[in-house]
CSV table of C-alpha atoms in Angstrom, one decimal:
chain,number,residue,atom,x,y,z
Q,12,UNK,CA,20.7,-44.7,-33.4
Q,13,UNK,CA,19.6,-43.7,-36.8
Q,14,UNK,CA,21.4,-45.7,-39.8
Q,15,UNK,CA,22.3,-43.8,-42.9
Q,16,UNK,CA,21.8,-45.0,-46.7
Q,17,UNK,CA,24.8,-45.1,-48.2
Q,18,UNK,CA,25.3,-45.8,-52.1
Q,19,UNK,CA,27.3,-48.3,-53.4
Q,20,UNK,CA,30.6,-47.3,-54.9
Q,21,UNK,CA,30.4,-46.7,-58.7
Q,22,UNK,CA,26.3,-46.3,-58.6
Q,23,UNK,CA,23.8,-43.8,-58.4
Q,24,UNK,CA,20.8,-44.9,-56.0
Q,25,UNK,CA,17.3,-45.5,-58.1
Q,26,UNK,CA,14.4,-43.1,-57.0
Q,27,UNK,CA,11.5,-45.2,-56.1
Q,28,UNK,CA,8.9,-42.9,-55.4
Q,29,UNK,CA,6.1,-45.4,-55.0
Q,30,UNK,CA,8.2,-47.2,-52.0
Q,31,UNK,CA,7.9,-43.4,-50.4
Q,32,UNK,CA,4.5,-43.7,-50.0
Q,33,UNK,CA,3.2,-43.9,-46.3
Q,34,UNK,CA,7.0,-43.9,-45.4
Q,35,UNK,CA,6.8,-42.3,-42.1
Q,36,UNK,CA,4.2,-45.0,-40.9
Q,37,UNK,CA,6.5,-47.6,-41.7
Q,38,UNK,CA,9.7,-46.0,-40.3
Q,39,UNK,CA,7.8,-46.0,-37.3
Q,40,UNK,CA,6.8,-49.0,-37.1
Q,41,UNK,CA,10.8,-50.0,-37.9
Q,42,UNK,CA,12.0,-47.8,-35.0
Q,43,UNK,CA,9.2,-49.4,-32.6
Q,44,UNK,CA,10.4,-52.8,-33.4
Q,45,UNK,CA,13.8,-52.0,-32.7
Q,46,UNK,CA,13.2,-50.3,-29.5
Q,47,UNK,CA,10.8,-53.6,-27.9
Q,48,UNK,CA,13.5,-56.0,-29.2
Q,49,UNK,CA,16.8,-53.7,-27.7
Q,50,UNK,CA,14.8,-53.4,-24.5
Q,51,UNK,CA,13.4,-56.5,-23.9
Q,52,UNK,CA,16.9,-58.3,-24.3
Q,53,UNK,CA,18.6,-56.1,-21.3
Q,54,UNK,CA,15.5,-56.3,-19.2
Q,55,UNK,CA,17.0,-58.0,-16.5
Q,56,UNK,CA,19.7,-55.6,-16.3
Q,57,UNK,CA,17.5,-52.8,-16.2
Q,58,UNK,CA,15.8,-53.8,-13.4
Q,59,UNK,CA,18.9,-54.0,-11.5
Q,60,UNK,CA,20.4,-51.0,-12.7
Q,61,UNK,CA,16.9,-49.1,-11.4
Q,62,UNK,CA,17.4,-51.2,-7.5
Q,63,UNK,CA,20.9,-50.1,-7.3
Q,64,UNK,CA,20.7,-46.3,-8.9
Q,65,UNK,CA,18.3,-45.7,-6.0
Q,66,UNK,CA,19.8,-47.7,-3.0
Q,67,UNK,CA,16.6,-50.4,-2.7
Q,68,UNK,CA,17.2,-50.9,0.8
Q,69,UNK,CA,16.9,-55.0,-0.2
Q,70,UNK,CA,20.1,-54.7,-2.8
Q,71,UNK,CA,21.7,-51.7,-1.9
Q,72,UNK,CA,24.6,-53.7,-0.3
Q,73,UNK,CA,25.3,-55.8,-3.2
Q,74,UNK,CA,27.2,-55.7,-6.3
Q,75,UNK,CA,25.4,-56.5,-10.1
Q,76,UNK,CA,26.2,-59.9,-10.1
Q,77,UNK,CA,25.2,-60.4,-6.5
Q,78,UNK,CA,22.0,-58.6,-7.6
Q,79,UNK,CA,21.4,-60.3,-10.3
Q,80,UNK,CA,21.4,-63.8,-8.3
Q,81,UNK,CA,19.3,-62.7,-5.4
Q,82,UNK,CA,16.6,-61.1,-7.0
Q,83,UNK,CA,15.2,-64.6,-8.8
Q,84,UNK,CA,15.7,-66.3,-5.1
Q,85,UNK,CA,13.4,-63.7,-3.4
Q,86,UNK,CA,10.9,-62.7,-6.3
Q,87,UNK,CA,10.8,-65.7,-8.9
Q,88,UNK,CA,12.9,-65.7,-12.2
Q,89,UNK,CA,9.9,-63.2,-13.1
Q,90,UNK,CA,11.3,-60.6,-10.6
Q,91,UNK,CA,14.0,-59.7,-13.3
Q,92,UNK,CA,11.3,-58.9,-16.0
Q,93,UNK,CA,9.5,-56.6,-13.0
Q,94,UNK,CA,8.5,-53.2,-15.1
Q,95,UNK,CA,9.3,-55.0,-18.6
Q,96,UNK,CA,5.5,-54.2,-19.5
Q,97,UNK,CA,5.3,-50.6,-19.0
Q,98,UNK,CA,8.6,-50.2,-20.6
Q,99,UNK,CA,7.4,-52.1,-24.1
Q,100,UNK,CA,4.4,-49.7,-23.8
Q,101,UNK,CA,6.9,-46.7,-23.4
Q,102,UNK,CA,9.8,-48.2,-25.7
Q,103,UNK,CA,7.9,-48.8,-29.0
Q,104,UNK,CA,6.5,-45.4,-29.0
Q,105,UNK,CA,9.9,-43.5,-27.9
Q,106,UNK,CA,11.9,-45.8,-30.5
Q,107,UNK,CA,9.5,-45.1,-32.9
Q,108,UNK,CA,9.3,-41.1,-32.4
Q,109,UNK,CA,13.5,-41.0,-32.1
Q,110,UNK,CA,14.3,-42.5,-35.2
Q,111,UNK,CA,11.1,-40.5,-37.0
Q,112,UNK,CA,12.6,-37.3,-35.4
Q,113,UNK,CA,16.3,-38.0,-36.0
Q,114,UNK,CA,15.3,-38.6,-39.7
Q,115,UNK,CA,13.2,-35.0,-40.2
Q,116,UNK,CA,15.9,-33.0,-37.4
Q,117,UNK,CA,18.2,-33.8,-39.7
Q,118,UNK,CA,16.7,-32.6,-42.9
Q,119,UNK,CA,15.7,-29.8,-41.0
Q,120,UNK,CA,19.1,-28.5,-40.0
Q,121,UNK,CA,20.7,-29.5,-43.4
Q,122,UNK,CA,18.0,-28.2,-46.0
Q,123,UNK,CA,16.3,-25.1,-43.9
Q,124,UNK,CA,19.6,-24.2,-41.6
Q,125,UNK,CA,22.7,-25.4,-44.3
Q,126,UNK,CA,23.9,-27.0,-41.3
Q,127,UNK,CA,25.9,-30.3,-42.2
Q,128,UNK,CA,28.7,-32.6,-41.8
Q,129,UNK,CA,29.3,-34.4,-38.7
Q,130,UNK,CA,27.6,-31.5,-36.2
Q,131,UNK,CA,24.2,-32.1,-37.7
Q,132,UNK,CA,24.2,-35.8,-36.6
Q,133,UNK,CA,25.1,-34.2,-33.2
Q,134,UNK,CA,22.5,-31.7,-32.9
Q,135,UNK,CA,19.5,-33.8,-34.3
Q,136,UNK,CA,20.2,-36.9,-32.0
Q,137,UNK,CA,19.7,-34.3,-29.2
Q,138,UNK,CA,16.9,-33.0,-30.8
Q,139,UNK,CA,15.2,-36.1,-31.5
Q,140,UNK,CA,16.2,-37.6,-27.9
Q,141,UNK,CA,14.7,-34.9,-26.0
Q,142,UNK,CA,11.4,-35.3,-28.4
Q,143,UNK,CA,11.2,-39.3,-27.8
Q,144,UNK,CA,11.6,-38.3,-24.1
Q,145,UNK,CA,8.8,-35.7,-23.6
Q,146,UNK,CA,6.3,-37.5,-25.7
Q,147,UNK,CA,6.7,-41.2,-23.6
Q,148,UNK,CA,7.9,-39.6,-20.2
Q,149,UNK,CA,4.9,-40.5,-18.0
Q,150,UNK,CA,5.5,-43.8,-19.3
Q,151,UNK,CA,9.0,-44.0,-18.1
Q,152,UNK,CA,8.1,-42.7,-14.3
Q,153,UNK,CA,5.1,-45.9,-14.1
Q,154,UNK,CA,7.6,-48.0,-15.3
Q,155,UNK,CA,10.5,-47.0,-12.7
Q,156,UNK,CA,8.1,-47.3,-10.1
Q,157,UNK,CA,7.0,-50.5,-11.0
Q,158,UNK,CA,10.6,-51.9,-11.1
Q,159,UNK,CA,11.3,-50.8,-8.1
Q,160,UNK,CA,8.9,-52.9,-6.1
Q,161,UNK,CA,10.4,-55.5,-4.1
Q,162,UNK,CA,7.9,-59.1,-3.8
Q,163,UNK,CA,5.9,-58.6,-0.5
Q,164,UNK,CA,5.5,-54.9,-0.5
Q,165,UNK,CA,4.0,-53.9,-3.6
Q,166,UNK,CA,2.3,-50.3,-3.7
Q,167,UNK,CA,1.3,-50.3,-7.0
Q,168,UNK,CA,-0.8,-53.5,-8.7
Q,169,UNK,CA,0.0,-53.0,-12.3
Q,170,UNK,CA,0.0,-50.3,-15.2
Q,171,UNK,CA,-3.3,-48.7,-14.4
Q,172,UNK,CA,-3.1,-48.6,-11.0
Q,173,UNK,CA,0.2,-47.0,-10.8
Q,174,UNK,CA,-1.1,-44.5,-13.3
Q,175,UNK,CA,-4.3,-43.9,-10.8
Q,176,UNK,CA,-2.5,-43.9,-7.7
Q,177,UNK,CA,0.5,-40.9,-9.2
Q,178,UNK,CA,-2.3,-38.7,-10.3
Q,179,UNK,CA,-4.6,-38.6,-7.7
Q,180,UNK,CA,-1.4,-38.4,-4.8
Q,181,UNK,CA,1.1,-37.1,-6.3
Q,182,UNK,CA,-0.2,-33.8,-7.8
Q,183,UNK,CA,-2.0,-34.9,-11.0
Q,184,UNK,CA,-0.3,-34.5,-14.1
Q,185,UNK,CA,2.9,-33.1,-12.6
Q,186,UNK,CA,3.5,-36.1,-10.6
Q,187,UNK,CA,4.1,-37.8,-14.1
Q,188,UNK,CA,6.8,-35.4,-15.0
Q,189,UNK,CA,9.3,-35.4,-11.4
Q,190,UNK,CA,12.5,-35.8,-12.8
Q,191,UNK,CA,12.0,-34.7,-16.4
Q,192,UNK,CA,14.3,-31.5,-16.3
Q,193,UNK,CA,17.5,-34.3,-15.1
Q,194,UNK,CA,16.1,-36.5,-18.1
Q,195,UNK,CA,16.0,-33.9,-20.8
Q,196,UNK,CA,19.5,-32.8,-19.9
Q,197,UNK,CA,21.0,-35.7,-19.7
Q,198,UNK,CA,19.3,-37.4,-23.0
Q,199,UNK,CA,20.8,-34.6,-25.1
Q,200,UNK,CA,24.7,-35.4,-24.8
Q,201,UNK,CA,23.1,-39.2,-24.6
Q,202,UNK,CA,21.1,-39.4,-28.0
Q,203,UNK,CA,23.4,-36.7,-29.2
Q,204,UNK,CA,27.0,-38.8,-28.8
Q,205,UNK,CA,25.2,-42.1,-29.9
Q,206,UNK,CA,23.7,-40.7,-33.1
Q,207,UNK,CA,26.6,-38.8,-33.9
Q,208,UNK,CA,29.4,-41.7,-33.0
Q,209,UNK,CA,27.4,-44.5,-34.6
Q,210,UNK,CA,26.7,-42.4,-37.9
Q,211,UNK,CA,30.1,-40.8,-37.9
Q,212,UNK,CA,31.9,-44.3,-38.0
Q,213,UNK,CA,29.4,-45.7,-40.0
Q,214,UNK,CA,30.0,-43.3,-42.7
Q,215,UNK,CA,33.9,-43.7,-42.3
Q,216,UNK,CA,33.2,-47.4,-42.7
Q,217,UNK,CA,31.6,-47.2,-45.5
Q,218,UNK,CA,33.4,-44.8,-47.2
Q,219,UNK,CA,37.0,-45.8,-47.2
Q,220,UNK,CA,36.4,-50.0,-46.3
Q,221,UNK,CA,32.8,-50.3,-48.6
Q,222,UNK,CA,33.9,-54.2,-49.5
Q,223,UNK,CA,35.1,-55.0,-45.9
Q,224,UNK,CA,32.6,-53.2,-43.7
Q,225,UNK,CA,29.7,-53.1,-46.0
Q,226,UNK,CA,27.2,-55.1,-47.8
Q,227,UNK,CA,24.4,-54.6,-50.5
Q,228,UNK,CA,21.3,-53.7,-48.7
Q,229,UNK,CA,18.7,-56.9,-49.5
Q,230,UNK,CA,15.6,-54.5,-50.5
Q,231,UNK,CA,17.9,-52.2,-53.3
Q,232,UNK,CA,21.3,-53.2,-53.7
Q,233,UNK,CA,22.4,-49.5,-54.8
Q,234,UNK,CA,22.5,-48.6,-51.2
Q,235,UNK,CA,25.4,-50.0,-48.8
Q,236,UNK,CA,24.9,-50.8,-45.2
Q,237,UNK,CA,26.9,-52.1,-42.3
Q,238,UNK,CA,27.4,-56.0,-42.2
Q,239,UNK,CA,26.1,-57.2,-39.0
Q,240,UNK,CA,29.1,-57.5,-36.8
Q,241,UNK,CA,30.2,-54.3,-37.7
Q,242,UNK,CA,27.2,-52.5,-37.1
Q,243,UNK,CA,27.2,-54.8,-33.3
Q,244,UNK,CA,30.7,-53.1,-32.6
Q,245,UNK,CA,29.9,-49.5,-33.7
Q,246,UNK,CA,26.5,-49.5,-31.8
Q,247,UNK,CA,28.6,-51.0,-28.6
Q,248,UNK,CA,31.4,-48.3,-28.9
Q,249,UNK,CA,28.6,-45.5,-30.1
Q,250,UNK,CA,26.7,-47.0,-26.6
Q,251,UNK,CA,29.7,-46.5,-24.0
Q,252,UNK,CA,30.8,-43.1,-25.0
Q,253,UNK,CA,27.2,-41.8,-24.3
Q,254,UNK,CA,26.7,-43.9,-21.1
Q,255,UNK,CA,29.9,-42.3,-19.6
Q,256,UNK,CA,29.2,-38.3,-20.5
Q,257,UNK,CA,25.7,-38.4,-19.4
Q,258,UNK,CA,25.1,-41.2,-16.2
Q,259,UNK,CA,25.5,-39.3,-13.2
Q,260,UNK,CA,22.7,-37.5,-15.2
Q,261,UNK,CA,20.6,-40.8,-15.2
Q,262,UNK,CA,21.1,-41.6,-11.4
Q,263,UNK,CA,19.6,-38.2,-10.6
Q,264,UNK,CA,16.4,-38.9,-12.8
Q,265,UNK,CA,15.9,-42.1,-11.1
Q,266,UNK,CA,15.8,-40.8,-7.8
Q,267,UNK,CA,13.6,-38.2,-8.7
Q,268,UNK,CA,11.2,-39.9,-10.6
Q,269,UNK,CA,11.0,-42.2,-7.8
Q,270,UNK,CA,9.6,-39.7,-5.5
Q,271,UNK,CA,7.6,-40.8,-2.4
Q,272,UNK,CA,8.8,-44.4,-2.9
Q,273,UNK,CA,12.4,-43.3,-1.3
Q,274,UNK,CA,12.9,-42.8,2.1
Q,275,UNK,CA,15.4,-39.4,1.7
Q,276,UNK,CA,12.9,-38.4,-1.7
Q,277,UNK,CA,12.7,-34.6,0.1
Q,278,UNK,CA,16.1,-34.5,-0.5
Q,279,UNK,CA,16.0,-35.1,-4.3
Q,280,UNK,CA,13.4,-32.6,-5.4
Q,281,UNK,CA,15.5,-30.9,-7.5
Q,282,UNK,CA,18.2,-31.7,-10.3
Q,283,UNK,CA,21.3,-29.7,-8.6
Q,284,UNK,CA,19.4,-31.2,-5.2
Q,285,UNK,CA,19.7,-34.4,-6.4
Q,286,UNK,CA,23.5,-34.5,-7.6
Q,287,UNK,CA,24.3,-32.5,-4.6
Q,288,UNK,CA,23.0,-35.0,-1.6
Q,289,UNK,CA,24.1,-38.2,-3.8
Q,290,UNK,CA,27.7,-36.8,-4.3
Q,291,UNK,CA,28.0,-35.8,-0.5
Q,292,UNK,CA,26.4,-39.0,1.1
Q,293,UNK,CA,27.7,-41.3,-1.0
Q,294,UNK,CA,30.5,-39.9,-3.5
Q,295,UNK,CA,31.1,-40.4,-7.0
Q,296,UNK,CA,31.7,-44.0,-7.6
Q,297,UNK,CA,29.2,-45.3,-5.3
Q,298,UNK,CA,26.8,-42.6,-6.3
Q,299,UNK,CA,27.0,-41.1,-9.2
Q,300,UNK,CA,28.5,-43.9,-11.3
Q,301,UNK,CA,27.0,-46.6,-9.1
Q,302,UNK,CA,25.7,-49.1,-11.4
Q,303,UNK,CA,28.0,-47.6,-14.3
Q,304,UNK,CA,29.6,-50.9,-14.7
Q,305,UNK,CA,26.1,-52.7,-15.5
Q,306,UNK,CA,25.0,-50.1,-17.9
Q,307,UNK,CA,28.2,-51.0,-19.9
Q,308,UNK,CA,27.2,-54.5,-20.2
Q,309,UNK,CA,24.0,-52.8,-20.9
Q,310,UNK,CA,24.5,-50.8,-24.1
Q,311,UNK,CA,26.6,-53.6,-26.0
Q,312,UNK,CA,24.0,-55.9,-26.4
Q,313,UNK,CA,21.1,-53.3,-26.5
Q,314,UNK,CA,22.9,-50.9,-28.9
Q,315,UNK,CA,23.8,-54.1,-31.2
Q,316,UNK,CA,20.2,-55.2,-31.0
Q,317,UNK,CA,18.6,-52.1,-31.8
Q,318,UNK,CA,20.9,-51.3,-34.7
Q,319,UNK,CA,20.6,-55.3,-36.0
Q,320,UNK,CA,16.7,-55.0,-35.8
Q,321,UNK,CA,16.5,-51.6,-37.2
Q,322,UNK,CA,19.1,-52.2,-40.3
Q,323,UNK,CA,16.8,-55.8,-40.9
Q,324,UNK,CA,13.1,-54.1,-40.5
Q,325,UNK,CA,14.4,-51.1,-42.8
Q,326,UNK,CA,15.1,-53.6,-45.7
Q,327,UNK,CA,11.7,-55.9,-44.7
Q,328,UNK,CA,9.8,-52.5,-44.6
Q,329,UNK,CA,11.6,-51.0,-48.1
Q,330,UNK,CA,13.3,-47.9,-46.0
Q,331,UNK,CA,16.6,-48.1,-48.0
């Protein structure tokens, strides 16, 4: 999700080694920013996506749209920003640490390794996926469980509680962790495809259509990046090719990290456990790609946020 600096055709980009100062703080801050604004604009469709990954005995009979309707008439408008909390105090660190750890992975593997070209983009968006992920994971599990609460039978209070309650019934620090082999696995080809499809045709973009696809960056105009629209359709596209490789992936870690909170949970204790009773009872398009079609409508808008915000707090913050 990374965007690449780019000079403009027929100029040489200007060192400016005073803007490098304290550079990683404020690429972290960029990457935070971006992550809270993506997130918080597809919140309603996350929680929706959570209630019909795992079969929320309330929804499990009803499409997205259907879904999307009923849950305001039996939780409050509210009810579709359930979980939204715990995800902005997992997102701004796990947006922040990915685009950090994209940035180093790939001097890493270009300056230490000699690997470039388009595989390097590859193999450091897995890297710095699977980073993000096992830094912020405990996070992710409070905030799955909070989402998954229906009004009226609440187990869990809030943030703190939730943390309280997993750690002292659940097995202590392990129960923060159930499901983070499925995640890890499935975030590589995930943060891998985006990072690599995004950069790949941004770079193709700029290289052979600079004066249609590109624009001056506002903080140094030596450095060309994507004009707005363009970077919305490539962060869509770069979106739906990940979703699709690594979703059935996704519907496994939900149902793990859920845990007690299922009624079938001792049948998803494991990652080929999971995939295995989900496929069987309830086959692949209404199991493993259930809720497939919402995460499409998904990544557009929060790929083209997360790119827009990013590209605009790189240029605010001097990252170009």
């Amino acid at each position: 999700m990374v965007t690449e600096a780019v000079p403009a055709a027929g100029r040489a980009p200007i060192a400016n080694t005073g803007q490098r100062d304290y550079y990683w703080i404020r690429s972290f801050l960029a990457g935070g920013v971006a992550g809270c604004c993506a997130k918080s604009s597809i919140a309603p469709l996350d929680r929706v996506k959570i209630l019909l990954q795992a079969q929320n005995p309330h929804y499990k009979h009803l499409g997205v749209l259907a879904t999307l309707r009923a849950v305001p008439e039996k939780e409050g408008f509210l009810g579709l920003y359930k979980g939204n909390g715990a995800m902005m105090v997992r997102i701004f660190p796990y947006g922040a640490i990915q685009f950090m750890a994209f940035d180093n992975y790939k001097k890493l593997l270009s300056k230490r390794l000699g690997i470039s070209g388009h595989i390097h983009r590859l193999m450091a968006g897995s890297m710095a996926g699977m980073t993000a992920v096992i830094c912020t994971y405990p996070l992710d599990v409070v905030r799955a469980r909070l989402a998954f609460q229906v009004k009226g039978e609440h187990r869990y209070t809030g943030i703190f509680n939730t943390f309280q309650t997993i750690y002292r019934k659940e097995g202590g620090v392990s129960g923060f962790y159930r499901g983070l082999t499925p995640t890890i696995i499935g975030m590589a080809p995930y943060a891998g495809f985006s990072f690599f499809t995004f950069g790949t045709l941004k770079s193709l973009g700029l290289t052979h259509a600079p004066e249609l696809l590109g624009k001056p960056s506002s903080d140094n105009p030596d450095v060309l990046v994507l004009k707005t629209h363009v970077s919305l359709l490539c962060g869509g596209v770069a979106g739906a090719i990940a979703q699709t490789v690594s979703y059935p992936l996704d519907v496994a870690r939900r149902r793990m990290q859920l845990g007690v909170v299922l009624p079938d949970a001792q049948n998803c204790r494991t990652l080929t456990e999971t995939l295995s009773y989900v496929y069987r009872n309830y086959g692949m398009k209404r199991g493993l790609y259930r809720g497939l079609s919402l995460n499409y409508i998904r990544c557009v808008p929060s790929q083209a946020v997360a790119f827009t915000t990013y590209e605009f707090m790189r240029q605010i913050l001097h990252l170009n």
